[in-house]
Short mmCIF file of C-alpha atoms and ligand atoms in Angstrom, two decimals:
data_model
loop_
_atom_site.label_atom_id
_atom_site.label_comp_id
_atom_site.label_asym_id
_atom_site.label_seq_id
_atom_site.Cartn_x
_atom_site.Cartn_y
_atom_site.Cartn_z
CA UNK A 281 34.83 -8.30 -8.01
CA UNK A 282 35.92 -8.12 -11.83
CA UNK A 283 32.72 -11.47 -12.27
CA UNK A 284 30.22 -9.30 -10.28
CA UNK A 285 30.81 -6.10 -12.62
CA UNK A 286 32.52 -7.37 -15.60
CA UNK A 287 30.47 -5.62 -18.21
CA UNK A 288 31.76 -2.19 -16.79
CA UNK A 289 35.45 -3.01 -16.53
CA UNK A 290 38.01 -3.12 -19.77
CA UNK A 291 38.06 -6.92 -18.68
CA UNK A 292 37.37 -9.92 -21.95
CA UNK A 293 37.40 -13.29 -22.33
CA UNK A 294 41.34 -13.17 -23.35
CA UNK A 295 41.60 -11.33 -19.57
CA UNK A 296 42.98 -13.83 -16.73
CA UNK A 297 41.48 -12.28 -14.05
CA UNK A 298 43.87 -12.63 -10.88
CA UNK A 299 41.51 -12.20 -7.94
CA UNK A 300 41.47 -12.84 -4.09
CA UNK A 301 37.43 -12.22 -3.56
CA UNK A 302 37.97 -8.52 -3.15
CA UNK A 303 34.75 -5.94 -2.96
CA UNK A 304 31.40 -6.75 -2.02
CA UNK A 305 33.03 -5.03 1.50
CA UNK A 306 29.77 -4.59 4.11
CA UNK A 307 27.80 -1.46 4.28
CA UNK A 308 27.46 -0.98 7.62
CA UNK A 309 24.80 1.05 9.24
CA UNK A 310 26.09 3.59 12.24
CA UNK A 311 23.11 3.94 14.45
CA UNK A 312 25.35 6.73 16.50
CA UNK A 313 26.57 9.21 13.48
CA UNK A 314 22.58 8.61 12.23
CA UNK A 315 21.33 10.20 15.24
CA UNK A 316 24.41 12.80 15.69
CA UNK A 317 23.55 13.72 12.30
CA UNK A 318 20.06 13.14 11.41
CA UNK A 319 20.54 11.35 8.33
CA UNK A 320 21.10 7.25 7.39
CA UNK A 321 24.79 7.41 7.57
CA UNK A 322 26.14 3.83 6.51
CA UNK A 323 30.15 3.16 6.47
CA UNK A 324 31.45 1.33 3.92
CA UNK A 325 34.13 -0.48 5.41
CA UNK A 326 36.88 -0.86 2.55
CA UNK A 327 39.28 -2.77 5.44
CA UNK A 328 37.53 -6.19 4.96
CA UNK A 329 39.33 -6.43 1.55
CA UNK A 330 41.78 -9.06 1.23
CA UNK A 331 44.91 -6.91 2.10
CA UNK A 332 42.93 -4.48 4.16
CA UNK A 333 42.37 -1.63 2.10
CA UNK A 334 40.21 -0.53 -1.05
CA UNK A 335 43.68 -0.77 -2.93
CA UNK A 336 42.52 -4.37 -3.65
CA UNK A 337 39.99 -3.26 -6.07
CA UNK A 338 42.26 -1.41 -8.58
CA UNK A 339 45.09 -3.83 -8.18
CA UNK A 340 42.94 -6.99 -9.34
CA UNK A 341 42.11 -4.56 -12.91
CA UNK A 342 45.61 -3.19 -12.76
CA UNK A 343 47.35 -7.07 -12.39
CA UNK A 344 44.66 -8.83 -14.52
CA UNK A 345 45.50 -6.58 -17.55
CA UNK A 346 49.22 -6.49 -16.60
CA UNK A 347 49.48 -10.34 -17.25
CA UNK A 348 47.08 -9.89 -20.33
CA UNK A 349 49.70 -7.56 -21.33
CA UNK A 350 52.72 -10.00 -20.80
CA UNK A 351 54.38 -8.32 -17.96
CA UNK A 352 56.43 -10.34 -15.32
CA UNK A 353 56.66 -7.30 -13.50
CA UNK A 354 55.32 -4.45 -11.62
CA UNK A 355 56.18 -1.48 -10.10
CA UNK A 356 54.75 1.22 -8.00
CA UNK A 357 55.46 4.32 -5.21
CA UNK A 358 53.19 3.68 -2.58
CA UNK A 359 52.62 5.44 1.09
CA UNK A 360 51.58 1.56 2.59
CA UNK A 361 48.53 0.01 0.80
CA UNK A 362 49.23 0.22 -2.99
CA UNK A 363 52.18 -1.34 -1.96
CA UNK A 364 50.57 -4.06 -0.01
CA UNK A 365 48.20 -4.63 -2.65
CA UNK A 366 50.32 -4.58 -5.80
CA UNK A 367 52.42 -7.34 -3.56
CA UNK A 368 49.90 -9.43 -3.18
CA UNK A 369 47.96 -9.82 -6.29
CA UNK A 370 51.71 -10.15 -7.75
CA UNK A 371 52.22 -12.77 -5.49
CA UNK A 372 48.75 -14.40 -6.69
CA UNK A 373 49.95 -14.20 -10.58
CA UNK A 374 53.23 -15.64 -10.24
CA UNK A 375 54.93 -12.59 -11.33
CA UNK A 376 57.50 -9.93 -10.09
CA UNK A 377 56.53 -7.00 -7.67
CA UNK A 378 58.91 -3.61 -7.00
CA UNK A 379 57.61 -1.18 -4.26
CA UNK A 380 59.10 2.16 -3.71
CA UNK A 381 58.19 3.97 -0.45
CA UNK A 382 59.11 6.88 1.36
CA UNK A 383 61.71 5.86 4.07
CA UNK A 384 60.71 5.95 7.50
CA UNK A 385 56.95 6.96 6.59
CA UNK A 386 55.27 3.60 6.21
CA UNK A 387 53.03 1.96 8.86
CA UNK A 388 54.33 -1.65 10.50
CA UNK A 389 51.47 -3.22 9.27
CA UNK A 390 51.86 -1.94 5.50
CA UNK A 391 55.90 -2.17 5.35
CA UNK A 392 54.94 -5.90 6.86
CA UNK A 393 53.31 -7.30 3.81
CA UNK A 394 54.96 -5.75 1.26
CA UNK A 395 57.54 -7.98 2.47
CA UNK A 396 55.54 -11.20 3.27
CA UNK A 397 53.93 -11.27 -0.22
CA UNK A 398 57.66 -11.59 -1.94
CA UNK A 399 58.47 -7.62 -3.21
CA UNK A 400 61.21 -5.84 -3.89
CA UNK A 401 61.34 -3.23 -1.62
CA UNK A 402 63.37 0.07 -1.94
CA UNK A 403 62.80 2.85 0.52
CA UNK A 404 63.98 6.49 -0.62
CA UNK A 405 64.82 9.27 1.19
CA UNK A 406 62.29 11.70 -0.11
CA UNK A 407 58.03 11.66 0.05
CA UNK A 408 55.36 9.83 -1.63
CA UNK A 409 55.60 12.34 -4.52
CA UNK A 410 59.37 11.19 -5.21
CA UNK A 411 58.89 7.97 -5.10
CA UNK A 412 55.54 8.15 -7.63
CA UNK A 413 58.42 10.51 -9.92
CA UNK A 414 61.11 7.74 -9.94
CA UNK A 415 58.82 5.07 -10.81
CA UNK A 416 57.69 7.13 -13.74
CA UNK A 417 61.16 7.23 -14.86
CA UNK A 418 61.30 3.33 -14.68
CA UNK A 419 58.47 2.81 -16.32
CA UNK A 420 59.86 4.81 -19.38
CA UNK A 421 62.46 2.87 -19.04
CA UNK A 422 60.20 0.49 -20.33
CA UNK A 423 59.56 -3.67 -19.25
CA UNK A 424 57.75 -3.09 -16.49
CA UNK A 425 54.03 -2.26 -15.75
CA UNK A 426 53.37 0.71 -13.59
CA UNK A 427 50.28 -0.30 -10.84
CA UNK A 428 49.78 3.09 -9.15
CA UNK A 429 46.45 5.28 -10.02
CA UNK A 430 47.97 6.76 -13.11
CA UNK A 431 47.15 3.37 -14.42
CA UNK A 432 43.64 3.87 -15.65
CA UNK A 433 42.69 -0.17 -14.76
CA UNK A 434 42.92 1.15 -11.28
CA UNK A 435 40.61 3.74 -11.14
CA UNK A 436 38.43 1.48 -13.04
CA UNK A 437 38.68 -1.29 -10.39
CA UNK A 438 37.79 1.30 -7.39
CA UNK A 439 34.58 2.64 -9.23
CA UNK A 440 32.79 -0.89 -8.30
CA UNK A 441 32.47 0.20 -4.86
CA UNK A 442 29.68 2.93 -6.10
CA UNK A 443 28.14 -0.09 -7.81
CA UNK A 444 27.94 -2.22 -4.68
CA UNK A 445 26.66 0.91 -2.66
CA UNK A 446 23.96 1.80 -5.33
CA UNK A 447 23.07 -2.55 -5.68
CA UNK A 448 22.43 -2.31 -1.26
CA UNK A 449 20.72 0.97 -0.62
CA UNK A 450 18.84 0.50 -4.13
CA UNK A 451 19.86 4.42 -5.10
CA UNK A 452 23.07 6.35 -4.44
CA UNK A 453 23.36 8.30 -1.26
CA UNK A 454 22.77 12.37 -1.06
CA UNK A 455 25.89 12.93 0.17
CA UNK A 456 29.44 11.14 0.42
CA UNK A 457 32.23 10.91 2.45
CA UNK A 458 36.03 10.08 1.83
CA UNK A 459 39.75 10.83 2.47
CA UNK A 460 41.75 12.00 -0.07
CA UNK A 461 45.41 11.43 -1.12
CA UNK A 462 46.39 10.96 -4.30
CA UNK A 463 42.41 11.46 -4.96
CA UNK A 464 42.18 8.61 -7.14
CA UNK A 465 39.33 6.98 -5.20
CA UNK A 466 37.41 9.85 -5.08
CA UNK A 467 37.76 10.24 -8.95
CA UNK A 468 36.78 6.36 -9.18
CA UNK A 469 33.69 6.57 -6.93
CA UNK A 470 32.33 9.45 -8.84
CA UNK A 471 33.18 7.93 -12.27
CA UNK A 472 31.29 4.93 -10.60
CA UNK A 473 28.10 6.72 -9.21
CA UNK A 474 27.98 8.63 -12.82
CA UNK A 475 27.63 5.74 -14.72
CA UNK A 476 25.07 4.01 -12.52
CA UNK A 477 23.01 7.23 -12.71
CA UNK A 478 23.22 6.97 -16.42
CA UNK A 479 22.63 3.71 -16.47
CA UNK A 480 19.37 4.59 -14.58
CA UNK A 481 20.77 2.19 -11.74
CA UNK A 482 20.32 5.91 -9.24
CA UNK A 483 17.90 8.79 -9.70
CA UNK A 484 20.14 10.41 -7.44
CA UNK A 485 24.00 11.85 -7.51
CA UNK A 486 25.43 12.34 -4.69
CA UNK A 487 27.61 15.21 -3.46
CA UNK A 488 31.25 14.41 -3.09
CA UNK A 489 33.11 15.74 0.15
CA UNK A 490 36.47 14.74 0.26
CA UNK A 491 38.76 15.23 3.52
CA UNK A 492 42.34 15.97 3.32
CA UNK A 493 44.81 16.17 6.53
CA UNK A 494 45.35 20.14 6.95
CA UNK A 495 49.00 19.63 7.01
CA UNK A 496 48.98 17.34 3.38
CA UNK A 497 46.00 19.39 1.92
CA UNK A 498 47.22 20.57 -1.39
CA UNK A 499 43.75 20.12 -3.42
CA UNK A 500 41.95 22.67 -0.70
CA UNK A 501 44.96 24.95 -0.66
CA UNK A 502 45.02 25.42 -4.33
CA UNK A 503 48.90 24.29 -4.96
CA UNK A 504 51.58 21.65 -3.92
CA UNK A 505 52.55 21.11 -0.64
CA UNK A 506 55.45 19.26 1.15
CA UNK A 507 53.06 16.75 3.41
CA UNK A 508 52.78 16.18 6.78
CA UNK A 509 50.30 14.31 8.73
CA UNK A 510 49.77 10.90 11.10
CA UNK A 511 47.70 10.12 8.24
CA UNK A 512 50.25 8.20 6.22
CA UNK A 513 48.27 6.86 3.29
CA UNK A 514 46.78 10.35 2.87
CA UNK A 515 50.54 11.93 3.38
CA UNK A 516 50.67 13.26 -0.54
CA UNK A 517 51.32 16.87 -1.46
CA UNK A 518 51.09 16.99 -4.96
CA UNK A 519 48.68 14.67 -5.86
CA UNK A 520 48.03 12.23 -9.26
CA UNK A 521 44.17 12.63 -9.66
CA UNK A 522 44.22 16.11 -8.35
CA UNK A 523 41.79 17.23 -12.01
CA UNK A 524 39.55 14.31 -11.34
CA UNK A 525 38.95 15.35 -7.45
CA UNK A 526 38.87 18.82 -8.43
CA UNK A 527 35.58 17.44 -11.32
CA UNK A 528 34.01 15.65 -8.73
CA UNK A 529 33.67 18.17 -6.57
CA UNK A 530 32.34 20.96 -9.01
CA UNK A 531 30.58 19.22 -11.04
CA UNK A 532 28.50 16.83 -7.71
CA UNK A 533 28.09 20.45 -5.89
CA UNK A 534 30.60 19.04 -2.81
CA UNK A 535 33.70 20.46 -1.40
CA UNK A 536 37.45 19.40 -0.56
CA UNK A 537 38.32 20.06 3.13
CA UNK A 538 39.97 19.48 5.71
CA UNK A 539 40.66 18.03 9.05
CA UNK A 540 43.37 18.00 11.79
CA UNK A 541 45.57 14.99 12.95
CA UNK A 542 43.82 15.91 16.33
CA UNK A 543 40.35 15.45 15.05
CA UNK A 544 41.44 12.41 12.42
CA UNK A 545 42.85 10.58 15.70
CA UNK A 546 39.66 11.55 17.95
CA UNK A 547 37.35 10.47 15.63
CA UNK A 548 39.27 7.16 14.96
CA UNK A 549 39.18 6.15 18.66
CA UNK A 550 35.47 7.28 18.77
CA UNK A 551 34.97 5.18 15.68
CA UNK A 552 35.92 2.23 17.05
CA UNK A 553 34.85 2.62 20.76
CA UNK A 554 31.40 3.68 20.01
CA UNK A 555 31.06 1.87 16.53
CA UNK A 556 32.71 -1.29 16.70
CA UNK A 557 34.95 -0.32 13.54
CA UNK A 558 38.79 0.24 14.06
CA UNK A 559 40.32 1.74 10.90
CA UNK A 560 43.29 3.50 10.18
CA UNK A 561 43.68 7.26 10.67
CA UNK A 562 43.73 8.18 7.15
CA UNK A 563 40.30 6.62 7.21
CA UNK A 564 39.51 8.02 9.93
CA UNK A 565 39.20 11.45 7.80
CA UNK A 566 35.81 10.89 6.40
CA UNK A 567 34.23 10.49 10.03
CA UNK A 568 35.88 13.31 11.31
CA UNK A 569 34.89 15.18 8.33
CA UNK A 570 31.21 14.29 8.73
CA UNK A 571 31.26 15.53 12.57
CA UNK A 572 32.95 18.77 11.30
CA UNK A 573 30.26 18.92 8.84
CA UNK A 574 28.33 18.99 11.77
CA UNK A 575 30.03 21.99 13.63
CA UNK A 576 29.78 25.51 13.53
CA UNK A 577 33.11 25.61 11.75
CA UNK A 578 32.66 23.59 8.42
CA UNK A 579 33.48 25.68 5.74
CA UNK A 580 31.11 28.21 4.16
CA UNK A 581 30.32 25.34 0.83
CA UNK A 582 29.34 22.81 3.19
CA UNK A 583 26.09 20.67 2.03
CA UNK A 584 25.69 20.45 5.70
CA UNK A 585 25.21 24.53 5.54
CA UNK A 586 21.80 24.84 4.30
CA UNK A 587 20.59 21.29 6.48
CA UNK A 588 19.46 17.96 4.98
CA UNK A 589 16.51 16.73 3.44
CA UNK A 590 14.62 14.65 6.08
CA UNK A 591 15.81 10.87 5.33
CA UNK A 592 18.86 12.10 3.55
CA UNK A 593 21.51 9.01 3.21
CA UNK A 594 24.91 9.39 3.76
CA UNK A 595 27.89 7.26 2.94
CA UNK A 596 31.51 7.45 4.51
CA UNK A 597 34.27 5.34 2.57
CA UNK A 598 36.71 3.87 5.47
CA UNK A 599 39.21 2.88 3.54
CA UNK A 600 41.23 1.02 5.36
CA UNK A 601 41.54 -1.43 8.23
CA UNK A 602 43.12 -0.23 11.98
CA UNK A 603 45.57 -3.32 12.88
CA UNK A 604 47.67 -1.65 9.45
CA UNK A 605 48.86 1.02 11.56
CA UNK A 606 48.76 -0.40 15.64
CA UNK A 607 51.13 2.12 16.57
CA UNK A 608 49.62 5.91 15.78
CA UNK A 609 46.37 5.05 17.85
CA UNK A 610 48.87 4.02 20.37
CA UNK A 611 50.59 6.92 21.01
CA UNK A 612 47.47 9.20 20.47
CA UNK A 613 45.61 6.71 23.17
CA UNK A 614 48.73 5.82 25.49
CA UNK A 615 46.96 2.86 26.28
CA UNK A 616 48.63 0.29 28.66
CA UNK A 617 46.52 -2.34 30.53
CA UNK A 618 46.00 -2.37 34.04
CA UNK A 619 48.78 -4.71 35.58
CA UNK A 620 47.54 -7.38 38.62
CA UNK A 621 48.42 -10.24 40.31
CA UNK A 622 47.11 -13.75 39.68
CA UNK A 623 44.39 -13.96 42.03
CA UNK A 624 40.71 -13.05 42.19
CA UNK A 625 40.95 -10.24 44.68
CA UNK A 626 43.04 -8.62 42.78
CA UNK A 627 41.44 -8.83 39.27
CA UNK A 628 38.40 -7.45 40.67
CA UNK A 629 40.36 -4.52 42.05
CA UNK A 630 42.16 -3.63 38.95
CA UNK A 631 38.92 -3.95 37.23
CA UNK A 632 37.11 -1.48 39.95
C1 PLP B 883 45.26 5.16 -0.67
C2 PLP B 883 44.50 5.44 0.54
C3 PLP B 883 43.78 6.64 0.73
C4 PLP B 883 43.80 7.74 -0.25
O1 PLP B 883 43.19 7.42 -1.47
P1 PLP B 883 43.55 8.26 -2.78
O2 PLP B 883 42.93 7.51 -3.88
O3 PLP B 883 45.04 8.30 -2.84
O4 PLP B 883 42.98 9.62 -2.58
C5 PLP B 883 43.05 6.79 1.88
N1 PLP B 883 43.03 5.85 2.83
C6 PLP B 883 43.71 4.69 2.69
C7 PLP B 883 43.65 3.69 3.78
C8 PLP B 883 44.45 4.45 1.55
O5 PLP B 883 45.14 3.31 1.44
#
C-alpha cells in the first residue's frame, strides 16, 4: 500500500516500510442495495486486509515510521482490530507489541490474534476509553511508540482507501457510507477524497454519512457516553477523532447517525445471505445505515431526503471481516444445523 501511494504518505527513502500487501481491498458491486436504492452502490470490503480489518492500513504508516524512529516497542488500547493489527505488523518488524483492551469486550477472533502474533496483552476492567487514557499515560512515560489513531501515520495510512476508490470508479462517489468509533477512518477517508479532489484526481466530493450504534453514539448525541452495543469495534463513547468526524460531516454536507444493534445484526445477516459478504457487526453499520437512509425514518439531514441524482454512486466502507466475531451473529441467528442419520433417506428428509 505505502509503494502504490508513496508520494502522499510522510514515507522516504530512509523509511523501512514493514508491509504485508495490505489495501488495494475489492470494490465490490451490490446488484441488490443498487436496485433497493436506485443508485451504483459498491462495498468496499476492508476484511480482505491481511488481519481482516482496514486497521492494516494505518498500522503499516504507524510501524514503518515507528522503526524509522528507533522504537522496539509499541503500544495501543484497542476494542479488537487495532490490536490485531498493531500485533501483527510488530510481529513483521521484529519488534515489541503491548495491547490494552477492555476486559471481557473483545471478539474471539480479535482477542485470538493479538495473541498468535506474540503481544503483550493486558485486559482492564474499564472501556475502550480507559484503556486509550492509560496508554496515554505510558506513552508519556516515554520509550514506547503509541499506534492508536492519535498517531497521525495512521490516519494517513487509512486515507489510501479514498485513493483506491477514486483510481476504480475513475471519480469519487456522491455519497459515502461508514461506521464510526473512534471516527478516525472517517476523518482519513475524507482527508483522502479531499486531496484527490484537489489533486483533480475527482470532480466530485462526496457526502460523508457516518453510522454510530445508538447505544455508543456520542458524536450524534452531542457529548460522551458510557458505550454499549454488539458492535464491539464501534463500542467507544468518547471518541479520539470526534473534531475530524464532526469536519467531515459539515464541511461534505453529510450527517452522523445512527442505528440499532437490531438493525446492525439484520442487516449483517442480510449482507451476507443476499450478498455473499459476511462482515462483522460493527461493519455491518454502514449497510444498515444505507437501508435506513432509505426509510421513512432517516433523520431530517439525510442526503437521501431530497432523492438522488439519477446514476448517483454510492460507497459503503465494510470494515471488517465476519469470522472476527463468529459468535454475535450466532446468537442473533441461533443457527444450529439440521441433525440426520448417515443414510440417503434421511439426508433428503432433513434437507426437505
Ligand atoms: C476500528 C473499527 C471501526 C471504527 O473505526 P473508527 O476509525 O474508530 O471510527 C469500525 N469497524 C471496524 C471493523 C473497526 O475495526
Amino acid at each position: 500500500m505505502i509503494s502504490r501511494y508513496r508520494s502522499r504518505l510522510p514515507v522516504t527513502d530512509a523509511t523501512p516500510v514493514i508491509s504485508l500487501n495490505e489495501g488495494s481491498t475489492p470494490l465490490i458491486h451490490s446488484p441488490r442495495l443498487s436496485a433497493l436504492s436506485g443508485a451504483e452502490v459498491y462495498l468496499k470490503f476492508e476484511g480482505l486486509n491481511p488481519t481482516g480489518s482496514f486497521k492494516d492500513r494505518g498500522m503499516t504508516v504507524a510501524i514503518s515510521k515507528a522503526v524509522e524512529d528507533g522504537a522496539d516497542t509499541v503500544i495501543c488500547a484497542s476494542t479488537g482490530n487495532t490490536s490485531a493489527a498493531a500485533a501483527a505488523y510488530a510481529a513483521r518488524a521484529g519488534i515489541r507489541c503491548a495491547v490494552i483492551l477492555p476486559a471481557g469486550k473483545i471478539a474471539s477472533g480479535k482477542l485470538v490474534q493479538a495473541f498468535i502474533y506474540g503481544a503483550k496483552v493486558v485486559a482492564i476492567r474499564g472501556n475502550f476509553d480507559d484503556a486509550l487514557r492509560i496508554v496515554r499515560e505510558l506513552g508519556a512515560l516515554g520509550g514506547v511508540a503509541i499506534v492508536n489513531s492519535i498517531n497521525p501515520h495512521r490516519i494517513e495510512g487509512q486515507k489510501t482507501a479514498s485513493f483506491e476508490i477514486i483510481d476504480e470508479l475513475g471519480e469519487a462517489p456522491d455519497i459515502h457510507i461508514l461506521p464510526v468509533g473512534n471516527a478516525g477512518n472517517i476523518t482519513a477517508y475524507w482527508r483522502g477524497y479531499r486531496e484527490f479532489h484537489a489533486a483533480d484526481r475527482s470532480s466530485v466530493l462526496p457526502k460523508m454519512l457516518g453510522f454510530q450504534a445508538s447505544g455508543a453514539a456520542p458524536i450524534f448525541h452531542g457529548h460522551p457516553v458510557e458505550p454499549h452495543t454488539i458492535a464491539t469495534a464501534i463500542r467507544i463513547g468518547n471518541p479520539a477523532s470526534w473534531e475530524g468526524a464532526n469536519a467531515a460531516v459539515k464541511e461534505s454536507g453529510g450527517c452522523i447517525d445512527t442505528v440499532t444493534d437490531a438493525q446492525i445484526l439484520d442487516a449483517q445477516a442480510w449482507l451476507a445471505s443476499h450478498e455473499g459478504i459476511f462482515v462483522e457487526p460493527a461493519s455491518a453499520a454502514s449497510v444498515a445505515g444505507l437501508l435506513r437512509c432509505l426509510g421513512s425514518d432517516r433523520c431530517p439531514r439525510c442526503p437521501f431526503a431530497g432523492g438522488l441524482r439519477a446514476g448517483s454512486k454510492i460507497v459503503l466502507t465494510v470494515t471488517g471481516h465476519g469470522l472476527k466475531d463468529p459468535d454475535a451473529p450466532v446468537k442473533h441467528g441461533g443457527f444450529a444445523p439440521v441433525e440426520a442419520d448417515a443414510d440417503l433417506t434421511a439426508v433428503r428428509r432433513a434437507l426437505d
